[in-house]
Every structure is written in structure tokens, then in C-alpha cells.
XYZ file of C-alpha atoms in Angstrom:
547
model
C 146.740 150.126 125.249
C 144.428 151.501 127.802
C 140.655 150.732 127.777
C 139.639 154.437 126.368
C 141.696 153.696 123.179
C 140.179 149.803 123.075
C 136.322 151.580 123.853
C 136.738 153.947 121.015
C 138.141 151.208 118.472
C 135.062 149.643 119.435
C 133.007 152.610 118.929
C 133.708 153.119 115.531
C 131.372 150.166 114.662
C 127.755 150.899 114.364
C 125.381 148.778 117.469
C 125.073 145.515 116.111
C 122.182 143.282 116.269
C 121.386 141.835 119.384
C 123.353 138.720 118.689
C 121.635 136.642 121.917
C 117.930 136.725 119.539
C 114.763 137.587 121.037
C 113.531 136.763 124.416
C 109.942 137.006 124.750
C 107.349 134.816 122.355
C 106.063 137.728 121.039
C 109.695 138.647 119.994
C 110.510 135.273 118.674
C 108.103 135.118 116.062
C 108.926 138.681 114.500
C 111.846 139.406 112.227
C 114.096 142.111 113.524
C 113.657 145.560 112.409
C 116.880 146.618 111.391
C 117.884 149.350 108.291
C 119.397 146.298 105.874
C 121.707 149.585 104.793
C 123.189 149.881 108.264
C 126.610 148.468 108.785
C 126.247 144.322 109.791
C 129.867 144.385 110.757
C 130.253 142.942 114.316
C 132.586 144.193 116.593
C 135.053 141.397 117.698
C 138.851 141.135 118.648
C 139.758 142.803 115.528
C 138.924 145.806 116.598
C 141.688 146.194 119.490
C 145.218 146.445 118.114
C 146.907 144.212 120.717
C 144.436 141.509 120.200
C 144.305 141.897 116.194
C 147.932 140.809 116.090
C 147.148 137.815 118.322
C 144.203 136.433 116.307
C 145.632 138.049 112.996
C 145.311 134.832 110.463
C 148.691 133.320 109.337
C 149.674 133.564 105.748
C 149.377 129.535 105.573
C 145.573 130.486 106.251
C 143.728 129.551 102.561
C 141.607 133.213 102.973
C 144.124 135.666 104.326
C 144.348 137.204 101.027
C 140.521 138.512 101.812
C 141.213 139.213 105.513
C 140.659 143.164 106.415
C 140.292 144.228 110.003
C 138.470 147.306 108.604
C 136.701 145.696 106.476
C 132.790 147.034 106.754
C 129.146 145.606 104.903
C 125.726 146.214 105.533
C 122.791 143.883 106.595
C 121.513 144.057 102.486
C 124.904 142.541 101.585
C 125.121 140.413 104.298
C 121.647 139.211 103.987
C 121.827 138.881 100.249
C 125.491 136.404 100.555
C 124.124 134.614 103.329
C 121.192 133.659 100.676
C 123.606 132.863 98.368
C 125.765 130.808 100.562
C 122.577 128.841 101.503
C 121.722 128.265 97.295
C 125.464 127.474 96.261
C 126.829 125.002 99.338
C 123.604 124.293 101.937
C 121.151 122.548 99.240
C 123.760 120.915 97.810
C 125.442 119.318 101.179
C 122.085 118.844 102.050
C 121.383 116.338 98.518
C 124.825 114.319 99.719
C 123.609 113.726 103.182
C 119.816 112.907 101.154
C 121.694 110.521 99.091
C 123.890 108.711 102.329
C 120.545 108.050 103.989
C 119.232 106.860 101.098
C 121.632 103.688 101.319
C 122.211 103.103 104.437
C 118.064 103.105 105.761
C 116.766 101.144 102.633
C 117.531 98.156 104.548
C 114.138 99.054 106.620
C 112.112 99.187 103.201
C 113.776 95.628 102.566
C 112.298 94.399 105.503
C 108.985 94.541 104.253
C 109.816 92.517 101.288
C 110.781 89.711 102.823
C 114.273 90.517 102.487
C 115.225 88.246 105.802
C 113.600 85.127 104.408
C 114.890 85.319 100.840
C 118.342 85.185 102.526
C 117.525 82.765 105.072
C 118.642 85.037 107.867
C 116.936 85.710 111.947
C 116.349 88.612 113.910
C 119.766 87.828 115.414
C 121.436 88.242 112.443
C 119.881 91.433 111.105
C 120.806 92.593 114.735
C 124.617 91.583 113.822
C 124.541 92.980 110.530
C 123.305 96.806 112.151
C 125.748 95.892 114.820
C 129.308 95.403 111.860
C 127.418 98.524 110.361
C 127.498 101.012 112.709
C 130.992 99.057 114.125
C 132.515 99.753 110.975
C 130.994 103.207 110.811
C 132.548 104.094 113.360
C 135.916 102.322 112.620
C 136.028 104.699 110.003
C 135.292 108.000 111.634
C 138.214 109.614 112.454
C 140.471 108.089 109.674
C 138.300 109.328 107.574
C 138.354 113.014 108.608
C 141.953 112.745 109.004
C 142.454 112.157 104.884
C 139.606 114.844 104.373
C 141.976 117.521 105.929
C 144.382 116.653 104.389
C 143.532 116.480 100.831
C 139.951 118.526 101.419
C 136.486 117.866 101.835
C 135.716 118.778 98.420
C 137.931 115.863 96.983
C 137.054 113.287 99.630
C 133.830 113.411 100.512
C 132.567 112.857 96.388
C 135.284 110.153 96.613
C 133.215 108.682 99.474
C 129.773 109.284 97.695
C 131.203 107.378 94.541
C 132.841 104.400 96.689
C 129.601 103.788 99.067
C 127.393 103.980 96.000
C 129.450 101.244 94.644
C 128.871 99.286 97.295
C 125.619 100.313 98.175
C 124.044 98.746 94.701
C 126.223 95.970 94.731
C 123.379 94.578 97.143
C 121.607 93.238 94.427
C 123.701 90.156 94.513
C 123.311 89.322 97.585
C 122.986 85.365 98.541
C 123.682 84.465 102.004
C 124.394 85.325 105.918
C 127.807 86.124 104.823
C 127.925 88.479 101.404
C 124.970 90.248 104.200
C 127.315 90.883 106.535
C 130.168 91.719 104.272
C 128.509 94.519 102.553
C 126.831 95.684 105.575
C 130.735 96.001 106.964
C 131.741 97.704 103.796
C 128.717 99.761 103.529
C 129.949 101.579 106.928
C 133.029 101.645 106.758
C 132.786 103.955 103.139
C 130.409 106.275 104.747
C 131.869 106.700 108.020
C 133.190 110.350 108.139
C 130.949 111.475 105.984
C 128.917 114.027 108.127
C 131.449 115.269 110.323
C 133.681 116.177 106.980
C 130.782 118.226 105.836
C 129.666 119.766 109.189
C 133.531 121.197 109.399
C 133.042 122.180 105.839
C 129.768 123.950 106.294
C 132.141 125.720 109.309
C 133.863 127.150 106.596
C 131.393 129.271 105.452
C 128.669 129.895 108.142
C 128.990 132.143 111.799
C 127.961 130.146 115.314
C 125.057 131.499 115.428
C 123.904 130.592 111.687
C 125.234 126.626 112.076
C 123.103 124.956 114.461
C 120.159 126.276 112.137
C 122.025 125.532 108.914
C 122.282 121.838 110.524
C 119.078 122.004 111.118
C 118.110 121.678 107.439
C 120.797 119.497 106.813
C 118.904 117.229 108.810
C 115.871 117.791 107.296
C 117.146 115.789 104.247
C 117.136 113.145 106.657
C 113.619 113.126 106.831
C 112.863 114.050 103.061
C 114.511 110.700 102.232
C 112.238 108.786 105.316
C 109.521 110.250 102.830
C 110.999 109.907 99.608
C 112.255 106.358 99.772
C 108.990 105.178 101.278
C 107.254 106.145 97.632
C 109.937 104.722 96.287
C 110.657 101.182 97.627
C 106.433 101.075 96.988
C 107.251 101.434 93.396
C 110.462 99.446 92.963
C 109.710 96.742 95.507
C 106.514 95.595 92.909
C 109.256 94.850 90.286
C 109.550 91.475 92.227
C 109.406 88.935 89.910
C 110.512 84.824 89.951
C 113.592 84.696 91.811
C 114.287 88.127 91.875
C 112.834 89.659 94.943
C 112.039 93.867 94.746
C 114.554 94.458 97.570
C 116.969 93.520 94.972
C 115.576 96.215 92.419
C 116.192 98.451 95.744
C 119.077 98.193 96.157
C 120.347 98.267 92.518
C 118.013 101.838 91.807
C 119.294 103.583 94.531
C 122.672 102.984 94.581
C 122.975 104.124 91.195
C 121.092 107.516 91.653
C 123.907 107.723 94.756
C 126.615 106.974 92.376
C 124.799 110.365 90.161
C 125.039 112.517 93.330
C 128.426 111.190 94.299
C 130.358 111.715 90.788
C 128.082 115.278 90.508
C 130.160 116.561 93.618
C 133.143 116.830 92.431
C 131.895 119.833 90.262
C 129.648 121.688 92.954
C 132.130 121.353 96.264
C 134.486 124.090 95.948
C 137.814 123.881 98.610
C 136.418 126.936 100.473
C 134.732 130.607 100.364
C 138.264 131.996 98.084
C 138.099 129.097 95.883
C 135.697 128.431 94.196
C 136.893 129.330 90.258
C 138.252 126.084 88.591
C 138.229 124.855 84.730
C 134.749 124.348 84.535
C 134.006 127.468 86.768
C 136.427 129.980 85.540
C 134.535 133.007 87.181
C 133.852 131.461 90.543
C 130.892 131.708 91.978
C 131.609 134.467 94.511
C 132.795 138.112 93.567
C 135.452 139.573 95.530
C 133.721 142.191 97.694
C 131.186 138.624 98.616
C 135.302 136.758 99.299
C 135.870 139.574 101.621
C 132.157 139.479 103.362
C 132.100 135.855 103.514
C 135.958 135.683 105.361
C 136.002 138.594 107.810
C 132.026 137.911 108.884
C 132.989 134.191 109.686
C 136.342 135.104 111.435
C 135.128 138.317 113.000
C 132.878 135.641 114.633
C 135.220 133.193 115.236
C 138.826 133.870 114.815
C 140.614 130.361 115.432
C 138.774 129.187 112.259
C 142.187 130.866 110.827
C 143.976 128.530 113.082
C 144.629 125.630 109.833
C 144.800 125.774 106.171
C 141.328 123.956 105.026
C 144.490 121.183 103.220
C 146.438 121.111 106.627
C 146.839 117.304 108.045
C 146.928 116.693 111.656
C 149.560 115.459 113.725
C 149.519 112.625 116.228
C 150.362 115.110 118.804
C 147.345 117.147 117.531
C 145.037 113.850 117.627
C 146.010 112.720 121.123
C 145.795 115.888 122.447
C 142.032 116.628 121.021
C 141.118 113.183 122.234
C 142.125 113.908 125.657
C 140.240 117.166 126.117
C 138.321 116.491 129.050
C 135.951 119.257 128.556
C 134.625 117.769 125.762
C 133.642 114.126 127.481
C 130.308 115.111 128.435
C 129.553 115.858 124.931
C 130.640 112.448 123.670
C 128.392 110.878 126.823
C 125.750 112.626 125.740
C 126.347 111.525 122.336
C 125.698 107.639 123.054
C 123.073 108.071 125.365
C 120.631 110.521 124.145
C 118.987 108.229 121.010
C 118.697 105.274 122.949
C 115.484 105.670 124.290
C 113.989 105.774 120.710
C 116.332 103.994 118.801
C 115.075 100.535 118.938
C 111.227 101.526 118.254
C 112.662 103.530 115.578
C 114.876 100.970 114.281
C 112.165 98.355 113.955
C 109.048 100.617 112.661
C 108.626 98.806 109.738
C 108.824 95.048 111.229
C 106.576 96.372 113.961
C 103.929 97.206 111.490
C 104.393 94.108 109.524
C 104.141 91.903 113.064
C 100.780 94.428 113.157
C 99.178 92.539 110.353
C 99.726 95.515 107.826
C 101.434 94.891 104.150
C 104.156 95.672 102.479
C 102.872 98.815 100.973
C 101.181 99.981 104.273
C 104.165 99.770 106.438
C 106.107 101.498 104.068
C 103.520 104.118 103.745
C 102.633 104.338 107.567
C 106.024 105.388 108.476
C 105.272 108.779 106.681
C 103.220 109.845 109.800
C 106.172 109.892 112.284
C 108.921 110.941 109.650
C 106.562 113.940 109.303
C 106.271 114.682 112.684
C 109.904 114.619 113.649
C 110.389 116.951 110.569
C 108.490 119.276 112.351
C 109.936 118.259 116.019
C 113.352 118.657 114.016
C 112.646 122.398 113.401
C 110.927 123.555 116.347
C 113.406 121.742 118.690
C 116.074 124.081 116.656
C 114.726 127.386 116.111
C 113.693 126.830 120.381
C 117.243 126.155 121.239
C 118.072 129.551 119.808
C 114.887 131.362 121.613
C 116.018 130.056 125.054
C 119.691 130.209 124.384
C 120.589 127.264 126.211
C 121.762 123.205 124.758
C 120.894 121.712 127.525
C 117.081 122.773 128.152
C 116.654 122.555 124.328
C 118.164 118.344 124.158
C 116.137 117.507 126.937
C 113.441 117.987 125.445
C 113.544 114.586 123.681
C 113.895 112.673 127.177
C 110.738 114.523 128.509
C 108.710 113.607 124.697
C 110.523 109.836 125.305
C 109.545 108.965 128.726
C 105.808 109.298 129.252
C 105.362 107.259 125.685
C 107.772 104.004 127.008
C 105.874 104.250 129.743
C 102.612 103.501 127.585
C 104.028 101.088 125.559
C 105.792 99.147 128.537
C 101.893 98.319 129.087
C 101.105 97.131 125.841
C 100.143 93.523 125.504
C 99.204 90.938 122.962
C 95.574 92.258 123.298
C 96.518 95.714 122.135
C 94.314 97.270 119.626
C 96.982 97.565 116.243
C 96.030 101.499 115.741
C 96.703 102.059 119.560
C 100.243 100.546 119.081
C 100.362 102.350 115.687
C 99.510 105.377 117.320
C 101.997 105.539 120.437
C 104.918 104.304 118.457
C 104.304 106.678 115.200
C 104.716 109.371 118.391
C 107.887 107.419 119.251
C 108.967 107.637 116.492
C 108.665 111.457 115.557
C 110.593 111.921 117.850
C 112.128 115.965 118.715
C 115.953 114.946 117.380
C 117.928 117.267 118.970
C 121.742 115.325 117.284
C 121.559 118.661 115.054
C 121.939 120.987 118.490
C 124.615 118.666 119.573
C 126.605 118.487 116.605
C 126.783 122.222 116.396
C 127.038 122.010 120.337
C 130.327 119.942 120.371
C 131.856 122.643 117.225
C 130.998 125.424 119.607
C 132.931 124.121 122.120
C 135.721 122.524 120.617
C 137.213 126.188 120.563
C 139.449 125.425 117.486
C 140.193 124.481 114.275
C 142.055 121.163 115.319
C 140.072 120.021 117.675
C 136.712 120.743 116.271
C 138.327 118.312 113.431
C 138.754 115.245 116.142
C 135.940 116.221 118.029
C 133.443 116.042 115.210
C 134.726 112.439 114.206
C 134.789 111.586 118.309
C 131.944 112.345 118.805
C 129.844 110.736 115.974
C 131.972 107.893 117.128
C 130.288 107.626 120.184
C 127.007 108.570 118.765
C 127.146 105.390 116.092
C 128.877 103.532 119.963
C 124.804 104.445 121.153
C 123.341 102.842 118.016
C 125.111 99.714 118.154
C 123.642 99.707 121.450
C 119.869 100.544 121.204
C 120.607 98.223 117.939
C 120.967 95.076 120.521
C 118.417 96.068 123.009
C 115.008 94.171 121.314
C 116.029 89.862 120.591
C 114.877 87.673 118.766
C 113.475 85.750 121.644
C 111.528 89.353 122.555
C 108.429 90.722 121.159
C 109.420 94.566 119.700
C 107.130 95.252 122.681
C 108.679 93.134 125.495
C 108.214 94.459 129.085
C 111.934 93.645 129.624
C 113.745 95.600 126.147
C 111.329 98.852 127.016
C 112.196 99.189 130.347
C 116.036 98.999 129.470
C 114.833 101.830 127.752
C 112.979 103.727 130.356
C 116.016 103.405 132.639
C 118.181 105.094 130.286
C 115.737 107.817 129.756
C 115.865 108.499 133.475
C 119.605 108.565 133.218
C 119.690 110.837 130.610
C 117.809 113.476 132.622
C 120.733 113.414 135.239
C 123.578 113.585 132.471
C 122.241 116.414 130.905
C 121.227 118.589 134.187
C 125.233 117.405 135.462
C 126.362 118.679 132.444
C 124.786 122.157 132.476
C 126.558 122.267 136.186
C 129.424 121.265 134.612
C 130.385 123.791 131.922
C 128.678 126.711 134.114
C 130.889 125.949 137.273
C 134.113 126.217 134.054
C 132.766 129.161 132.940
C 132.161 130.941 136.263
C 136.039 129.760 137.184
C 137.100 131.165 134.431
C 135.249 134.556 135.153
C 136.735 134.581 138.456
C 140.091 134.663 137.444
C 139.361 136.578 134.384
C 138.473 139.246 136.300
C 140.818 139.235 139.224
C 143.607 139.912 136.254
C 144.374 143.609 135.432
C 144.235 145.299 131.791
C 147.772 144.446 131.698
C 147.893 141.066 132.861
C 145.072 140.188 130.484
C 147.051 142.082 127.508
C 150.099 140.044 128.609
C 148.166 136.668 128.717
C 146.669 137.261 125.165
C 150.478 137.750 123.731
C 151.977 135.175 125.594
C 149.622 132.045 126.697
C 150.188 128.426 125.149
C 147.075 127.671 125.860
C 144.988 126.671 122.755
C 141.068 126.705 121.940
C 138.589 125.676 124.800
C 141.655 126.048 127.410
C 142.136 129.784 127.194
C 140.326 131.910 129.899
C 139.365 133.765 127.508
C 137.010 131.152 125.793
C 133.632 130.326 127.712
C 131.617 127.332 127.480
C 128.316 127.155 125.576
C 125.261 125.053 127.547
């Protein structure tokens, strides 16, 4: 096929929308002026009959029945299913992720309840007991995703819900140093997998360019439960009465409103954008002409999303060879070092303000400050990274917020006015959390179905590898603001800025490579590479490297 015939395939699609967003401020905050009756379909490698029958989806593909190279919708129906998409999966994944925060952060509320002397236990051991946590968390990472493709998200991950919930309220009984540490243990290892199962599910259903946003408010719930549980440990921690301390009542309350959520699930997670009819559904929630939308839009975006059926397991083969992508490592660095800077302040907020001379119900209450803040850090950070086009710039922003503020608190002392030490670590604290852009980040890049599967679960590894970290960095024999545990921290920060700006080098040097040779290729060797290349995902020259 010569490149007139490939132009005037192309042609036969109306100019998208600038898919690379506005450029200027005064662009950014105005919505694009398009005629919502135009056609929204993008032109992609669908539109080329050499590379249609390369990317064409195989028939073990769960949505092929819906696939249609020709296949065209306007911004109104786009628009209108994206909406709809948002109403029917995004609030919904966005109450599970509400209701996994919601057990595994109480333990901060409990602090303020005396929850370390009813149970006899130090610093040290509330360290350990983060430490088996996130250890266990992580344990259970890729396992977990591993059973999730193969029997689905939308059977394991209410499984999960249901089994952590168990566990979660099982708390209540606690007695000693050691049921502490064994439900702590338990508690991660049932929720570990959780969000990278959903962020590949929410890839089901959502374009590149729609994800990091989508994740975005995801993570918002993150915050909403910061708020929400604050209100409510005020009201259930007063139920402490004789022996039985509120942080018991806590636990107990919570876990069984995550038990609601988890056993809910099972009746609002559908397998995937063609299956959502079932017993209880019998009409679905999606009509056909929305099947076809939702499938071409996302593949016309993406076309190795056809690579697996959404019930496909993965080999060890597969597994080894995901793990081993070296392109990927400086995503997984990234992933233990970026939090650590405000991990620990963040981590010990509520003890901090305790140690401050403030109550129960004031600590709780005076996190509300900084959980609002990074809600709104959370946002801008995400809607920026799209404005300036660029993961690295955007995720450095939380080093240049960290570092001045360490610095101030590094010269804290015991003299400190209590509302100037408030004040710098709310700021801390509310923090610009950029995980959302780097979640999304390491999808983009993984280039394929498989390996975006591994390299969700690899990387949250390494991110829960950071916590258990920062988790270790302020002792027992340390004040939370210790000269010696914040400038640990201010080191790392410094580090951080070098990782990042090596890693922008790093995937633009790939990417220019690849150019290079890209280009140096004729029609026909390019034609011949597409048909005949073993190459997979992020190793094709034809795939390029977000940064």
C-alpha cells in the first residue's frame, strides 16, 4: 500500500480534536469549541488496511463481537457515554477504594484514643505493625492480580472487599502485641492488589488520555475518607465506656459498613463494557450502538488492549518477562522514592498533634486542614500534568512543595510555638500527590495488555517497598521532629530531583532512538516490520515513551 492510498484512508475521518489539549492558560481554562454533532471518531491504525490486520482483535478478545473499523460517532454520543461510563463504573470504583482506606487509615484515628496504651504497645511496635502491613501488602500484590485475571476483577476484587472487611472489624478483639500484629499482617495481605485490579479494570473502559484524570478522582475518595472518618471516629470513639475503649467501636463500625460495600459489588462490577446484562440486570446497562462506542473509541486509542481476554491468566513466561522490562525500572524507582519525603510527617499527623497538647477530638478534627488541601493539590497537580503534557515536570512538583517545608521544620525545636508546627506540617501534609500521574504513567508505558497487568502490581509493590521505609524513618528514641529523621528526609528529596530529571533523559534519548531508526526504514520496510516483528508492547519501534 503506498502512502496516497494510507493518506486518503485517513482522510475519510473528519479533523479530530487536538488530542495534545490546550497550550496557553488562557486555553486551559476554556472548554473546546467543537460541533458535539461532528464525528469524535479518531483516526488510528484502523484506518490503514495493512495495519488493521495487524492490530485486528483476536476472536478470544471478550469485545470483538462490537469491533468495527468503520465504525463512526459524534462528540454528543461520545460525550453523553463517557458521562455514563463515569455514573455506572467511576463512582462506584471510587466507593471500593473509599471503603479500603477506610480500614486500613483508622489505625491513625485509634491513635488518639489511646489505642497504644490499652494494648500495652511502643512506638517501636506500631512502627513494626505498619512495617508487616505494608510487607504483607505487598506480599500480596502480584498474586493477587494474577487470580483477578484470571477469574476477573468483577469476581475478585468484591471477594477481597468481603474478606478484608472481615478482618478489618475483627479488630475489636484485639488484646495484645501479638493478635496487633497478626491482624495488621492479615489486614494487608487481603487488600493487597486491590488498586492495581481496579486501575486495569478502569483500562477497560476509559482512553489514555481520559485515565490519568479518571484516577484522579479515584483518588479523591482517598481524601473524602481523610474527611469522612475524622467525623466519624469523633462520634464513635465517645462510645468508650469501662473496659471497652472507642477504638474498639472503630474498628467494629467500619468494618461492617466495608463488609456493605464489599458484598454490594458483586451486583454493580460488570466483567467489561459487552457484559454487563446478568440475572439481576437482564437489559444491561449499555445499549448496543454505546457496546460499539465504548470498544472501538478505547481500542482506536489503544489497540493492544485487544491483546488478552479480560478472564485470560498469565503465564510464568509472561510474568518473568514483564518483570524484566527494563524500561519500566525507572518507574518502579520512582515509585519508592517519591512519598518518602512526606510520608513520615504524614504518617504521624495525629500523634504529632496529640504530643502538641491538643485532644482527641482536635487532632482528629485538625487533620481536615491538610486532607483538604491535598484534595485540591490532588486536582490541580492532575488537570496541570495534562496542560504541560509532560510526567515528569508535573511529579516534581511534590519534591519542589516538600523541600523548602523540611527545611523549616528541620529547625523546629522544643520552644516551637504549637500553631507554627501545626501550621508547617498541615502544609506537609497537603501535600501535591502526584501517585495518580504515576499510576496512569507506568499503564501508559507498559505498552500492553500483559505487562500493564505485572507492571501495575510491580509497581505498587515498590510503592508500599517506599512506605515501609518512610514507615521506619522517625524512632521511638526520636522526637516526630528530630534534626536527624528530617534530614533523612531532606536528602531523599534532593535525590528525587536527580531521579526524575535522569528519567526524563532517559525515555527521551529511547524515544529519539527509536525515531532514528524509524525513519531511516522505507514504507516497505516499515509495512514489513508491522507484519512480521516479535516484538511485543513497549519494545516495538513503533511505540514511544510517555515523560
Amino acid at each position: 500500500m503506498d502512502s496516497k492510498s494510507s493518506s486518503e484512508s485517513l482522510s475519510a475521518l473528519e479533523k479530530p480534536l487536538d488530542v495534545q489539549g490546550p497550550r496557553s492558560f488562557r486555553h486551559f481554562f476554556q472548554r473546546h469549541h467543537i460541533d458535539l454533532d461532528s464525528i469524535a471518531t479518531q483516526p488510528s491504525v484502523f484506518d490503514d488496511p495493512v495495519t488493521l490486520e495487524v492490530y485486528r482483535p483476536p476472536p478470544g478478545y471478550e469485545n470483538t463481537h462490537r469491533f468495527d473499523p468503520d465504525a463512526r460517532w459524534t462528540w454528543r454520543e461520545e460525550k453523553k457515554l463517557v458521562r455514563k461510563i463515569d455514573f455506572r463504573i467511576m463512582i462506584w470504583a471510587s466507593v471500593m477504594f473509599f471503603a479500603l482506606d477506610l480500614d486500613r487509615t483508622n489505625i491513625s484515628q485509634a491513635n488518639t484514643d489511646n489505642f497504644l496504651g490499652d494494648l500495652h504497645l511502643t512506638t517501636n511496635d506500631f512502627n513494626l505493625g505498619n512495617t508487616l502491613y505494608r510487607l504483607s501488602f505487598l506480599m500480596a500484590e502480584l498474586p493477587s492480580q494474577l487470580v483477578s485475571k484470571r477469574v476477573g476483577p468483577d469476581v475478585w476484587v468484591p471477594t477481597q472487599i468481603t474478606l478484608w472487611s472481615v478482618a478489618a472489624l475483627s479488630q475489636y478483639w484485639l488484646s495484645d502485641r501479638k493478635s496487633f500484629l497478626a491482624t495488621r499482617f492479615l489486614l494487608g495481605f487481603l487488600e493487597g492488589g486491590f488498586i492495581p485490579d481496579v486501575v486495569l479494570y478502569l483500562s477497560y473502559f476509559y482512553t489514555k488520555r481520559e485515565l490519568p484524570i479518571r484516577l484522579a478522582w479515584f483518588w479523591v475518595s482517598n481524601y473524602v475518607t481523610v474527611m469522612v472518618s475524622a467525623f466519624l471516629a469523633t462520634g464513635i470513639l465517645s462510645l468508650r465506656s469501662g473496659d471497652r475503649a472507642g477504638w474498639r467501636y472503630l474498628f467494629l463500625v467500619e468494618g461492617l459498613i466495608t463488609l456493605a460495600v464489599g458484598i454490594i459489588s458483586y451486583f454493580l462490577m460488570p466483567p467489561g463494557p459487552t457484559q454487563t446484562k446478568a440475572w439481576f440486570r437482564p437489559k444491561g446497562w449499555f445499549s448496543e450502538r454505546e457496546e460499539v462506542i465504548m470498544v472501538n473509541r478505547v481500542l482506536r486509542d489503544d489497540p493492544t488492549k485487544s491483546d488478552m481476554h479480560n478472564r485470560e491468566g498469565l503465564t510464568i513466561r509472561m510474568i518473568w518477562n514483564a518483570v524484566c522490562d527494563w524500561r519500566m525500572w525507572p518507574i518502579y524507582v520512582l515509585g519508592i522514592t517519591h512519598m518518602i519525603p512526606v510520608g513520615p510527617p504524614q504518617t504521624y499527623l495525629t500523634l504529632t498533634l496529640r504530643n502538641l497538647g491538643f485532644t482527641t477530638t482536635q487532632s482528629n478534627l485538625l487533620t481536615l486542614p491538610s486532607t483538604t488541601c491535598g484534595l485540591l493539590m490532588l486536582l490541580l497537580t492532575s488537570y496541570l500534568a495534562e496542560f504541560v503534557h509532560s510526567r515528569v515536570w508535573s511529579c516534581l512538583i511534590l519534591q519542589i512543595w516538600a523541600l523548602p517545608l523540611l527545611v523549616v521544620l528541620r529547625s523546629f525545636g522544643s520552644s516551637t510555638n504549637q500553631w507554627d508546627f501545626f501550621a508547617v506540617v498541615t502544609l506537609i501534609t497537603g501535600f501535591p500527590y502526584v501517585h495518580p500521574i504515576q499510576v496512569a504513567w507506568a499503564s501508559r508505558n507498559s505498552g500492553s495488555v500483559r505487562t500493564r497487568t505485572i507492571s501495575a502490581s510491580v509497581y505498587n509493590m515498590f510503592v508500599q517497598a517506599g512506605v515501609i521505609v518512610y514507615s521506619n524513618i522517625y524512632r521511638a528514641d526520636d522526637a516526630v521532629s528530630d534534626k536527624r529523621g528530617n534530614l533523612i528526609l531532606i536528602i531523599i528529596c534532593g535525590a528525587n530531583f536527580v531521579i526524575y530529571i535522569l528519567t526524563y533523559f532517559f525515555y527521551r534519548d529511547i524515544n529519539r532512538h527509536r525515531d532514528q531508526q524509524w525513519n531511516r526504514m522505507t514504507n516497505t520496510e516499515q509495512e514489513t516490520y508491522l507484519e512480521t516483528t516479535k516484538d511485543q508492547g513497549n519494545e516495538r519501534l513503533d511505540f514511544r515513551f510517555a515523560y
